[in-house]
């Protein structure tokens, strides 16, 4: 198998912060500003995930967009 180096870092977060993990299908296509605008909206995290996926696909992204959101 192929071994890959895992990158990790500790990021301080305030209560209520949203943490985003995504594939390059999102962050390689949508701008930071576009992503921030979606994440600043109210609503369930599942709704925001779908909005980010829709944004990536509408911006010409590939069909393999992965988005995971968590709230601190």
CSV table of N, CA and C in Angstrom, one decimal:
chain,number,residue,atom,x,y,z
A,1,UNK,N,0.8,-1.2,0.0
A,1,UNK,CA,0.0,0.0,0.0
A,1,UNK,C,0.9,1.2,0.0
A,2,UNK,N,0.2,2.3,-0.3
A,2,UNK,CA,0.9,3.6,-0.3
A,2,UNK,C,0.7,4.3,1.1
A,3,UNK,N,1.8,4.7,1.7
A,3,UNK,CA,1.8,5.4,2.9
A,3,UNK,C,1.9,6.9,2.6
A,4,UNK,N,1.1,7.6,3.3
A,4,UNK,CA,1.0,9.1,3.1
A,4,UNK,C,1.3,9.8,4.5
A,5,UNK,N,1.9,10.9,4.4
A,5,UNK,CA,2.2,11.7,5.6
A,5,UNK,C,0.9,12.4,6.0
A,6,UNK,N,0.5,12.2,7.2
A,6,UNK,CA,-0.7,12.9,7.7
A,6,UNK,C,-0.3,14.2,8.3
A,7,UNK,N,-1.1,15.2,7.9
A,7,UNK,CA,-0.8,16.6,8.5
A,7,UNK,C,-1.9,16.9,9.5
A,8,UNK,N,-1.5,17.4,10.7
A,8,UNK,CA,-2.4,17.8,11.7
A,8,UNK,C,-1.9,19.1,12.4
A,9,UNK,N,-2.9,19.8,13.0
A,9,UNK,CA,-2.5,20.9,13.8
A,9,UNK,C,-3.7,21.2,14.7
A,10,UNK,N,-3.3,21.8,15.8
A,10,UNK,CA,-4.3,22.2,16.8
A,10,UNK,C,-4.7,23.7,16.5
A,11,UNK,N,-6.0,23.9,16.4
A,11,UNK,CA,-6.6,25.2,16.1
A,11,UNK,C,-7.5,25.6,17.2
A,12,UNK,N,-7.3,26.7,17.9
A,12,UNK,CA,-8.2,27.1,19.0
A,12,UNK,C,-9.5,27.5,18.4
A,13,UNK,N,-10.6,27.2,19.0
A,13,UNK,CA,-11.9,27.5,18.5
A,13,UNK,C,-12.8,28.0,19.7
A,14,UNK,N,-13.6,29.0,19.4
A,14,UNK,CA,-14.5,29.5,20.4
A,14,UNK,C,-15.8,28.7,20.3
A,15,UNK,N,-16.5,28.6,21.5
A,15,UNK,CA,-17.8,28.0,21.5
A,15,UNK,C,-18.7,28.5,20.4
A,16,UNK,N,-19.4,27.7,19.6
A,16,UNK,CA,-20.2,28.1,18.5
A,16,UNK,C,-19.5,28.1,17.2
A,17,UNK,N,-18.2,28.0,17.2
A,17,UNK,CA,-17.5,28.0,15.9
A,17,UNK,C,-17.8,26.7,15.1
A,18,UNK,N,-17.7,26.9,13.8
A,18,UNK,CA,-17.9,25.8,12.9
A,18,UNK,C,-16.6,25.3,12.3
A,19,UNK,N,-16.3,24.0,12.4
A,19,UNK,CA,-15.1,23.5,11.8
A,19,UNK,C,-15.4,22.8,10.5
A,20,UNK,N,-14.7,23.1,9.4
A,20,UNK,CA,-14.9,22.6,8.1
A,20,UNK,C,-13.7,21.7,7.7
A,21,UNK,N,-14.1,20.4,7.3
A,21,UNK,CA,-13.1,19.5,6.6
A,21,UNK,C,-13.7,19.3,5.3
A,22,UNK,N,-12.8,19.5,4.2
A,22,UNK,CA,-13.3,19.3,2.9
A,22,UNK,C,-12.2,18.7,1.9
A,23,UNK,N,-12.7,18.2,0.9
A,23,UNK,CA,-11.8,17.7,-0.2
A,23,UNK,C,-11.5,18.9,-1.1
A,24,UNK,N,-10.5,18.7,-2.0
A,24,UNK,CA,-10.2,19.7,-3.0
A,24,UNK,C,-11.4,20.0,-4.0
A,25,UNK,N,-12.4,19.1,-3.9
A,25,UNK,CA,-13.6,19.4,-4.7
A,25,UNK,C,-14.3,20.6,-4.3
A,26,UNK,N,-14.1,21.0,-3.1
A,26,UNK,CA,-14.7,22.3,-2.6
A,26,UNK,C,-13.7,23.4,-2.5
A,27,UNK,N,-12.6,23.2,-1.7
A,27,UNK,CA,-11.7,24.3,-1.6
A,27,UNK,C,-10.8,24.6,-2.8
A,28,UNK,N,-10.8,23.7,-3.7
A,28,UNK,CA,-10.0,23.9,-5.0
A,28,UNK,C,-10.9,24.6,-6.0
A,29,UNK,N,-12.2,24.8,-5.7
A,29,UNK,CA,-13.1,25.4,-6.7
A,29,UNK,C,-13.7,26.7,-6.2
A,30,UNK,N,-14.3,26.6,-5.0
A,30,UNK,CA,-14.9,27.8,-4.4
A,30,UNK,C,-13.9,28.7,-3.7
A,31,UNK,N,-14.1,30.0,-3.6
A,31,UNK,CA,-13.2,30.9,-3.0
A,31,UNK,C,-13.4,30.8,-1.5
A,32,UNK,N,-12.5,31.3,-0.7
A,32,UNK,CA,-12.6,31.4,0.8
A,32,UNK,C,-13.8,32.3,1.1
A,33,UNK,N,-14.0,33.4,0.4
A,33,UNK,CA,-15.1,34.3,0.6
A,33,UNK,C,-16.5,33.6,0.4
A,34,UNK,N,-16.6,32.8,-0.7
A,34,UNK,CA,-17.8,32.1,-0.9
A,34,UNK,C,-18.1,31.1,0.2
A,35,UNK,N,-17.1,30.4,0.6
A,35,UNK,CA,-17.3,29.4,1.6
A,35,UNK,C,-17.7,30.1,2.9
A,36,UNK,N,-17.0,31.2,3.3
A,36,UNK,CA,-17.3,31.9,4.5
A,36,UNK,C,-18.7,32.4,4.5
A,37,UNK,N,-19.2,32.9,3.3
A,37,UNK,CA,-20.6,33.4,3.3
A,37,UNK,C,-21.6,32.2,3.6
A,38,UNK,N,-21.4,31.0,3.1
A,38,UNK,CA,-22.3,29.9,3.4
A,38,UNK,C,-22.2,29.6,4.8
A,39,UNK,N,-21.0,29.5,5.4
A,39,UNK,CA,-20.8,29.1,6.8
A,39,UNK,C,-21.4,30.2,7.8
A,40,UNK,N,-21.5,31.4,7.3
A,40,UNK,CA,-22.1,32.4,8.2
A,40,UNK,C,-23.6,32.4,8.3
A,41,UNK,N,-24.2,31.5,7.4
A,41,UNK,CA,-25.7,31.4,7.4
A,41,UNK,C,-26.1,30.6,8.6
A,42,UNK,N,-27.4,30.9,9.0
A,42,UNK,CA,-28.0,30.0,10.1
A,42,UNK,C,-28.5,28.8,9.5
A,43,UNK,N,-28.7,27.8,10.3
A,43,UNK,CA,-29.3,26.5,9.8
A,43,UNK,C,-28.6,25.3,10.3
A,44,UNK,N,-29.2,24.2,10.1
A,44,UNK,CA,-28.5,22.9,10.5
A,44,UNK,C,-27.3,22.7,9.7
A,45,UNK,N,-26.3,22.0,10.3
A,45,UNK,CA,-25.1,21.7,9.6
A,45,UNK,C,-25.3,20.9,8.3
A,46,UNK,N,-26.2,20.0,8.4
A,46,UNK,CA,-26.5,19.2,7.2
A,46,UNK,C,-26.9,20.1,6.0
A,47,UNK,N,-27.7,21.1,6.3
A,47,UNK,CA,-28.1,22.1,5.3
A,47,UNK,C,-26.9,22.9,4.7
A,48,UNK,N,-26.0,23.3,5.6
A,48,UNK,CA,-24.9,24.1,5.2
A,48,UNK,C,-23.9,23.2,4.4
A,49,UNK,N,-23.8,21.9,4.8
A,49,UNK,CA,-23.0,21.0,4.0
A,49,UNK,C,-23.5,20.9,2.5
A,50,UNK,N,-24.8,20.8,2.4
A,50,UNK,CA,-25.4,20.7,1.1
A,50,UNK,C,-25.2,22.0,0.3
A,51,UNK,N,-25.3,23.1,1.0
A,51,UNK,CA,-25.1,24.4,0.3
A,51,UNK,C,-23.7,24.5,-0.2
A,52,UNK,N,-22.7,24.0,0.5
A,52,UNK,CA,-21.3,24.0,0.1
A,52,UNK,C,-21.1,23.1,-1.1
A,53,UNK,N,-21.7,21.9,-1.0
A,53,UNK,CA,-21.6,21.0,-2.2
A,53,UNK,C,-22.2,21.6,-3.4
A,54,UNK,N,-23.4,22.1,-3.3
A,54,UNK,CA,-24.1,22.8,-4.4
A,54,UNK,C,-23.2,23.9,-5.0
A,55,UNK,N,-22.6,24.7,-4.1
A,55,UNK,CA,-21.7,25.8,-4.5
A,55,UNK,C,-20.5,25.2,-5.4
A,56,UNK,N,-19.9,24.2,-4.9
A,56,UNK,CA,-18.8,23.6,-5.6
A,56,UNK,C,-19.2,23.1,-7.0
A,57,UNK,N,-20.3,22.4,-7.0
A,57,UNK,CA,-20.8,21.8,-8.3
A,57,UNK,C,-21.2,22.9,-9.3
A,58,UNK,N,-21.9,23.9,-8.8
A,58,UNK,CA,-22.3,25.1,-9.6
A,58,UNK,C,-21.1,25.8,-10.1
A,59,UNK,N,-19.9,25.8,-9.4
A,59,UNK,CA,-18.7,26.5,-9.8
A,59,UNK,C,-17.9,25.7,-10.8
A,60,UNK,N,-18.4,24.5,-11.2
A,60,UNK,CA,-17.6,23.7,-12.1
A,60,UNK,C,-16.8,22.6,-11.5
A,61,UNK,N,-17.0,22.4,-10.2
A,61,UNK,CA,-16.2,21.4,-9.5
A,61,UNK,C,-16.5,20.0,-9.9
A,62,UNK,N,-15.7,19.0,-9.6
A,62,UNK,CA,-15.9,17.6,-9.9
A,62,UNK,C,-17.1,17.1,-9.1
A,63,UNK,N,-17.5,15.9,-9.5
A,63,UNK,CA,-18.6,15.3,-8.8
A,63,UNK,C,-18.2,14.6,-7.5
A,64,UNK,N,-17.0,14.7,-7.1
A,64,UNK,CA,-16.5,14.1,-5.8
A,64,UNK,C,-16.1,15.1,-4.8
A,65,UNK,N,-17.2,15.8,-4.3
A,65,UNK,CA,-17.0,16.9,-3.3
A,65,UNK,C,-17.3,16.3,-2.0
A,66,UNK,N,-16.4,16.4,-1.0
A,66,UNK,CA,-16.6,15.9,0.3
A,66,UNK,C,-16.6,17.1,1.3
A,67,UNK,N,-17.6,17.2,2.1
A,67,UNK,CA,-17.7,18.2,3.1
A,67,UNK,C,-18.1,17.6,4.5
A,68,UNK,N,-17.4,18.0,5.5
A,68,UNK,CA,-17.8,17.6,6.9
A,68,UNK,C,-17.8,18.8,7.7
A,69,UNK,N,-18.8,19.1,8.5
A,69,UNK,CA,-18.9,20.2,9.4
A,69,UNK,C,-19.2,19.8,10.8
A,70,UNK,N,-18.5,20.5,11.7
A,70,UNK,CA,-18.8,20.2,13.1
A,70,UNK,C,-18.9,21.5,13.9
A,71,UNK,N,-19.7,21.6,14.9
A,71,UNK,CA,-19.8,22.8,15.7
A,71,UNK,C,-19.2,22.6,17.1
A,72,UNK,N,-18.4,23.5,17.5
A,72,UNK,CA,-17.8,23.4,18.8
A,72,UNK,C,-18.7,23.8,19.9
